[in-house]
XYZ file of C-alpha atoms in Angstrom:
412
model
C -49.412 -50.846 -63.017
C -46.149 -49.784 -64.621
C -48.010 -47.800 -67.255
C -50.035 -46.037 -64.591
C -46.890 -45.250 -62.609
C -45.220 -43.912 -65.748
C -48.191 -41.634 -66.383
C -48.052 -40.320 -62.804
C -44.311 -39.652 -63.057
C -44.811 -37.932 -66.423
C -47.618 -35.758 -65.017
C -45.542 -34.809 -61.996
C -42.587 -33.926 -64.225
C -44.719 -31.746 -66.507
C -46.273 -30.070 -63.459
C -42.856 -29.406 -61.947
C -41.613 -27.890 -65.217
C -44.695 -25.677 -65.480
C -44.389 -24.547 -61.855
C -40.696 -23.764 -62.316
C -41.413 -21.791 -65.499
C -44.128 -19.760 -63.781
C -41.841 -19.068 -60.798
C -38.965 -17.975 -63.020
C -41.337 -15.792 -65.010
C -42.570 -14.093 -61.864
C -39.103 -13.709 -60.352
C -37.745 -12.242 -63.564
C -40.712 -9.933 -64.040
C -39.386 -6.489 -63.368
C -41.062 -3.936 -61.171
C -38.607 -1.273 -62.293
C -40.388 1.696 -63.707
C -40.170 5.410 -64.244
C -43.118 7.525 -63.229
C -43.488 10.726 -65.217
C -44.306 13.509 -62.748
C -43.842 16.669 -64.778
C -43.289 17.415 -68.463
C -42.411 15.013 -71.262
C -39.715 12.353 -71.026
C -38.655 13.330 -74.556
C -36.689 16.093 -72.781
C -34.051 13.439 -72.005
C -33.142 13.792 -75.684
C -29.727 12.132 -76.163
C -29.268 10.948 -72.563
C -30.052 7.693 -70.779
C -30.474 6.884 -67.100
C -28.713 3.593 -66.253
C -28.230 1.547 -63.105
C -27.663 -1.990 -61.923
C -29.275 -3.834 -59.047
C -28.012 -7.006 -57.371
C -30.730 -9.559 -56.705
C -28.677 -12.290 -55.096
C -25.191 -13.669 -55.546
C -25.607 -14.667 -59.190
C -28.172 -12.229 -60.515
C -27.574 -8.612 -61.508
C -30.309 -6.648 -63.224
C -29.283 -3.830 -65.577
C -31.772 -1.042 -66.337
C -31.625 1.650 -69.044
C -34.213 4.429 -69.239
C -34.345 6.512 -72.415
C -36.732 9.138 -73.755
C -38.753 6.422 -75.512
C -38.657 3.274 -73.424
C -37.211 1.254 -70.536
C -34.894 -1.695 -71.221
C -34.104 -4.383 -68.644
C -31.424 -7.056 -68.871
C -31.558 -9.900 -66.365
C -28.348 -11.669 -65.352
C -26.304 -8.732 -66.663
C -22.552 -8.518 -66.331
C -21.810 -6.506 -63.220
C -19.765 -3.289 -63.131
C -18.178 -1.771 -59.989
C -20.284 0.357 -57.672
C -20.927 3.906 -58.904
C -19.343 3.174 -62.304
C -21.898 3.759 -65.126
C -23.042 0.480 -66.705
C -22.090 1.456 -70.261
C -21.015 -1.035 -72.911
C -17.398 0.101 -72.612
C -17.341 -0.175 -68.815
C -18.985 -3.606 -68.901
C -16.305 -4.713 -71.361
C -13.595 -3.359 -69.024
C -15.155 -4.503 -65.746
C -12.044 -6.560 -64.853
C -9.878 -3.467 -65.328
C -12.192 -1.214 -63.287
C -13.026 -3.604 -60.455
C -10.678 -1.962 -57.926
C -11.523 1.697 -58.465
C -14.078 3.819 -56.644
C -14.514 6.627 -59.173
C -13.730 6.992 -62.866
C -11.499 10.075 -62.540
C -8.686 7.663 -61.628
C -8.603 6.314 -65.198
C -6.410 7.253 -68.173
C -6.311 6.245 -71.843
C -4.487 6.796 -75.118
C -4.402 4.803 -78.383
C -2.112 2.102 -76.908
C -3.378 1.443 -73.409
C -5.898 2.359 -70.762
C -5.878 1.911 -67.023
C -6.075 3.511 -63.628
C -3.751 4.665 -60.836
C -4.548 4.300 -57.136
C -2.325 6.430 -54.863
C -1.799 5.181 -51.303
C 0.017 6.837 -48.413
C 2.540 4.932 -46.276
C 3.896 6.060 -42.913
C 7.491 5.649 -41.696
C 7.261 6.554 -38.017
C 10.429 4.804 -36.888
C 12.600 7.849 -37.561
C 12.707 11.015 -35.446
C 10.432 12.762 -37.971
C 7.408 11.040 -39.482
C 7.782 10.605 -43.257
C 4.704 10.497 -45.432
C 5.612 8.282 -48.379
C 3.376 7.333 -51.281
C 2.939 4.359 -53.603
C 1.181 4.403 -56.981
C -0.633 1.161 -57.836
C -1.087 1.058 -61.613
C -3.375 -1.340 -63.488
C -2.753 -1.091 -67.245
C -4.523 -2.784 -70.162
C -2.775 -3.184 -73.513
C -5.408 -2.323 -76.145
C -3.790 -4.569 -78.780
C -3.427 -7.731 -76.694
C -6.077 -6.960 -74.014
C -3.490 -8.087 -71.454
C -3.863 -6.470 -68.013
C -0.707 -5.849 -65.959
C -0.333 -4.445 -62.445
C 2.547 -2.283 -61.226
C 3.620 -0.995 -57.803
C 5.585 2.242 -58.112
C 7.079 4.069 -55.120
C 6.774 7.844 -55.297
C 10.266 9.068 -54.563
C 9.562 12.411 -52.940
C 8.406 12.015 -49.348
C 7.112 14.646 -46.963
C 8.910 14.877 -43.627
C 6.334 16.258 -41.262
C 4.763 14.884 -38.116
C 1.343 16.146 -39.115
C -1.501 14.652 -41.104
C -1.930 15.045 -44.849
C -4.804 14.963 -47.318
C -4.230 14.290 -51.007
C -5.923 13.874 -54.370
C -4.446 12.665 -57.655
C -5.236 12.373 -61.352
C -3.412 10.291 -63.983
C -2.903 11.247 -67.630
C -1.119 9.803 -70.678
C 0.924 12.271 -72.752
C 3.104 11.352 -75.727
C 3.080 7.704 -74.687
C 4.164 8.375 -71.096
C 2.119 8.103 -67.907
C 2.022 11.029 -65.474
C 0.489 11.456 -62.038
C -0.437 14.902 -60.726
C -0.791 14.989 -56.935
C -2.260 17.755 -54.789
C -1.320 17.523 -51.086
C -2.505 19.326 -47.960
C -0.006 19.222 -45.087
C -1.456 19.554 -41.592
C -5.073 20.210 -42.550
C -7.020 21.500 -39.552
C -10.437 22.890 -38.869
C -10.311 26.545 -37.891
C -13.384 27.865 -36.140
C -14.283 31.512 -35.553
C -17.735 32.511 -34.376
C -19.110 29.039 -35.183
C -17.786 29.195 -38.747
C -15.542 26.278 -39.712
C -13.102 25.991 -42.565
C -10.759 23.184 -43.480
C -7.477 25.055 -43.956
C -3.970 23.799 -44.666
C -0.593 24.833 -43.324
C 0.918 24.023 -46.690
C -0.821 23.095 -49.936
C 1.349 21.938 -52.856
C 1.187 20.317 -56.273
C 3.680 17.622 -57.327
C 3.885 15.996 -60.768
C 5.495 12.585 -61.327
C 6.474 10.711 -64.472
C 5.791 6.997 -63.939
C 8.019 4.412 -65.619
C 6.145 1.124 -65.915
C 9.103 -0.853 -67.256
C 11.271 -0.498 -64.153
C 8.476 0.536 -61.765
C 10.043 3.860 -60.824
C 8.944 7.493 -60.609
C 10.562 10.842 -61.301
C 9.304 14.121 -59.854
C 9.279 16.694 -62.669
C 7.378 19.566 -61.061
C 6.501 20.949 -57.630
C 4.935 24.202 -56.459
C 3.486 25.454 -53.180
C -0.024 26.836 -53.373
C -0.217 28.267 -49.843
C 1.770 29.028 -46.692
C 1.104 29.874 -43.056
C -0.081 33.375 -43.935
C -2.274 32.390 -46.890
C -4.527 29.505 -45.960
C -5.789 27.105 -48.612
C -6.892 23.524 -49.117
C -7.310 21.099 -51.973
C -10.708 21.091 -53.655
C -13.001 18.208 -54.522
C -12.413 18.412 -58.265
C -9.563 16.962 -60.334
C -9.734 15.990 -64.014
C -7.721 15.838 -67.226
C -8.606 17.311 -70.613
C -6.448 16.942 -73.733
C -2.824 17.539 -72.585
C -3.688 19.358 -69.352
C -4.670 18.467 -65.800
C -7.031 20.630 -63.747
C -7.511 20.918 -59.987
C -9.521 23.224 -57.768
C -8.007 25.019 -54.777
C -10.015 26.601 -51.967
C -8.549 29.864 -50.606
C -9.590 31.471 -47.326
C -9.301 35.207 -46.738
C -9.898 36.496 -43.220
C -12.291 39.435 -43.138
C -12.431 42.305 -40.663
C -15.313 40.749 -38.739
C -13.145 37.680 -38.050
C -14.999 35.574 -40.553
C -13.557 33.850 -43.579
C -14.331 34.455 -47.220
C -13.918 31.393 -49.440
C -12.647 31.806 -52.976
C -11.872 29.165 -55.564
C -8.994 28.828 -58.000
C -8.778 26.613 -61.055
C -5.213 25.342 -61.370
C -4.200 24.187 -64.848
C -1.038 22.100 -65.235
C 0.234 22.018 -68.836
C 2.273 18.891 -69.662
C 3.685 20.518 -72.772
C 5.220 23.494 -70.947
C 5.586 21.870 -67.497
C 3.993 24.967 -65.950
C 0.819 25.851 -64.125
C -1.703 28.604 -64.772
C -4.077 29.822 -62.060
C -7.327 31.691 -62.457
C -10.045 32.514 -59.982
C -13.445 30.860 -60.355
C -15.817 33.792 -59.702
C -18.821 31.869 -58.419
C -21.751 33.377 -56.583
C -21.787 30.474 -54.123
C -21.999 31.546 -50.499
C -20.964 29.728 -47.322
C -19.507 26.772 -49.182
C -16.305 24.968 -48.219
C -15.716 23.793 -51.772
C -17.276 23.260 -55.189
C -19.360 20.093 -55.203
C -19.211 18.740 -58.729
C -18.223 19.316 -62.342
C -19.164 18.213 -65.842
C -17.214 18.417 -69.111
C -19.048 18.995 -72.397
C -16.569 19.273 -75.281
C -14.172 22.101 -74.420
C -16.482 23.475 -71.705
C -16.382 22.645 -67.998
C -19.268 23.440 -65.661
C -18.600 23.712 -61.934
C -21.589 22.955 -59.752
C -22.563 23.493 -56.145
C -25.809 22.902 -54.312
C -27.724 24.501 -51.457
C -29.792 21.979 -49.492
C -30.971 24.321 -46.734
C -34.480 24.587 -48.150
C -36.316 21.266 -48.016
C -38.979 22.331 -50.500
C -36.381 22.937 -53.210
C -32.685 22.683 -54.039
C -30.676 25.614 -55.375
C -28.083 24.767 -58.021
C -25.187 27.083 -58.863
C -23.452 26.527 -62.211
C -20.409 28.310 -63.610
C -19.288 27.343 -67.123
C -15.779 28.094 -68.428
C -14.288 27.559 -71.885
C -11.115 25.545 -71.230
C -9.460 26.699 -74.469
C -9.678 30.475 -73.996
C -10.528 30.526 -70.238
C -13.577 32.708 -70.843
C -16.575 32.513 -68.527
C -19.593 31.473 -70.567
C -22.232 31.584 -67.831
C -22.674 31.954 -64.084
C -26.246 31.112 -63.086
C -28.494 29.823 -60.331
C -31.219 27.235 -60.894
C -33.889 25.820 -58.579
C -35.444 22.359 -58.683
C -38.506 21.406 -56.657
C -38.143 18.579 -54.125
C -41.032 16.181 -54.649
C -41.061 15.127 -50.978
C -40.530 18.325 -48.996
C -40.373 16.476 -45.664
C -37.431 14.379 -46.893
C -33.720 15.136 -47.072
C -32.632 15.743 -50.665
C -29.241 15.733 -52.347
C -27.910 15.846 -55.910
C -26.275 12.515 -56.729
C -25.346 12.963 -60.408
C -25.194 15.831 -62.885
C -24.517 16.178 -66.595
C -24.596 19.276 -68.804
C -25.243 18.782 -72.532
C -27.620 19.863 -75.305
C -28.120 23.211 -73.504
C -29.727 21.287 -70.656
C -28.842 20.278 -67.100
C -29.591 16.638 -66.287
C -29.821 15.818 -62.573
C -30.413 12.741 -60.469
C -31.547 13.625 -56.956
C -31.970 11.298 -53.996
C -34.533 11.797 -51.246
C -34.810 9.866 -47.993
C -36.612 10.381 -44.661
C -34.996 12.627 -42.063
C -35.560 10.179 -39.241
C -32.892 8.726 -36.959
C -35.053 5.676 -36.329
C -34.905 4.653 -39.973
C -32.074 2.263 -40.754
C -29.560 3.578 -43.294
C -29.984 0.422 -45.377
C -33.651 1.155 -45.955
C -35.029 2.368 -49.240
C -34.972 5.851 -50.674
C -36.290 7.500 -53.828
C -34.373 8.751 -56.859
C -35.636 11.371 -59.293
C -34.395 12.549 -62.677
C -34.756 16.223 -63.623
C -34.067 18.017 -66.909
C -33.598 21.810 -66.758
C -33.337 24.208 -69.702
C -30.097 26.190 -69.283
C -31.422 29.367 -70.883
C -34.980 29.613 -69.535
C -34.134 27.847 -66.210
C -37.416 25.956 -66.578
C -37.672 22.358 -65.361
C -38.644 20.512 -68.541
C -39.085 17.091 -66.985
C -39.203 15.324 -63.616
C -39.600 11.582 -63.203
C -39.411 9.142 -60.319
C -36.730 6.659 -61.357
C -37.445 3.873 -58.885
C -39.357 3.960 -55.638
C -38.018 1.016 -53.696
C -34.336 0.975 -54.458
C -31.600 0.223 -51.935
C -28.809 2.625 -51.076
C -26.312 0.331 -52.758
C -27.772 1.218 -56.171
C -26.592 4.374 -57.943
C -28.264 5.660 -61.096
C -26.031 7.379 -63.657
C -26.544 9.701 -66.644
C -24.840 8.595 -69.861
C -24.885 9.512 -73.548
C -27.450 7.699 -75.670
C -24.862 6.078 -77.923
C -22.925 4.581 -75.002
């Protein structure tokens, strides 16, 4: 009887193990795929498409699509939302966990980190004061120790109006600097159904941040507009070598009471403590600002997109050499939308290898559809010179809105 019972228990145990193994095999079997729609995926050349997907509290799936294959890692180490899942970012996930975009980061040979600028209001006085605090998270590259700092920004703006601001941090000669662009009293101005987001006063301030005593020193300030010359801060801020760049939108009133939008590239030089301004002569029409940018070596490409046509998306690209400030190209490209009845937008862009790499997102234009429902992502590769779309692929058909695909270099 005991032997028979032992055999039954053994059989049940083996059956349970087999069932569990089959279940785990099925649950871990990936349905991620890339469907080649047009051209050859070899056009990806030295670029990869990467993304992560959460499948429960303890399971994150990491996917990498290259020109040759598709790699999937189950139970991958998670990186923050919209941060590319590269080896370096996975290694620094504790450092990056509180940032929303990678432009907030800085690095030199001694440390790397990020700066989050927050605005604080003091409305107990007769005039509202807009004060700012820089929250710095710094990682020592020798010890890997991460330290947080809270640094008040000394200069405050005394104005009872709203402000908008952007910032970018940079290390220069061992010191940490924060360049801040501020709009004071930004308002929408409407004339004949045309709206612009103009500022009463647009200025650039530069601060030197002292981590040892958690203090700041303003070393530069300049107004970029006044009541007569309307302007606003642009969407783009970045650092390159020993300089910081920002875009400014300028609005000129025309005779027909409409506004003409022009764009300036503002370069702040840490070495000279001065700024240089040059106009960005784009052919973009009816845009409130440039949408995106991409740096490739010493070249920066400014991008903007026209989504008015559902059957296709127009892409405007202006490329400037940051060293000599020469315009290298100013072109328009068109990419076909695979689902013409859907809303389409460009989510990611990268310019390299004389190609434009795009990730577009398409989702139904239907108010009844819940925003958490699925949408489709596509990858496109366009030849810069011929303007031909070399490749289009469907990245993943049933992917939630919380998943963002990114374009990264092959070696990363």
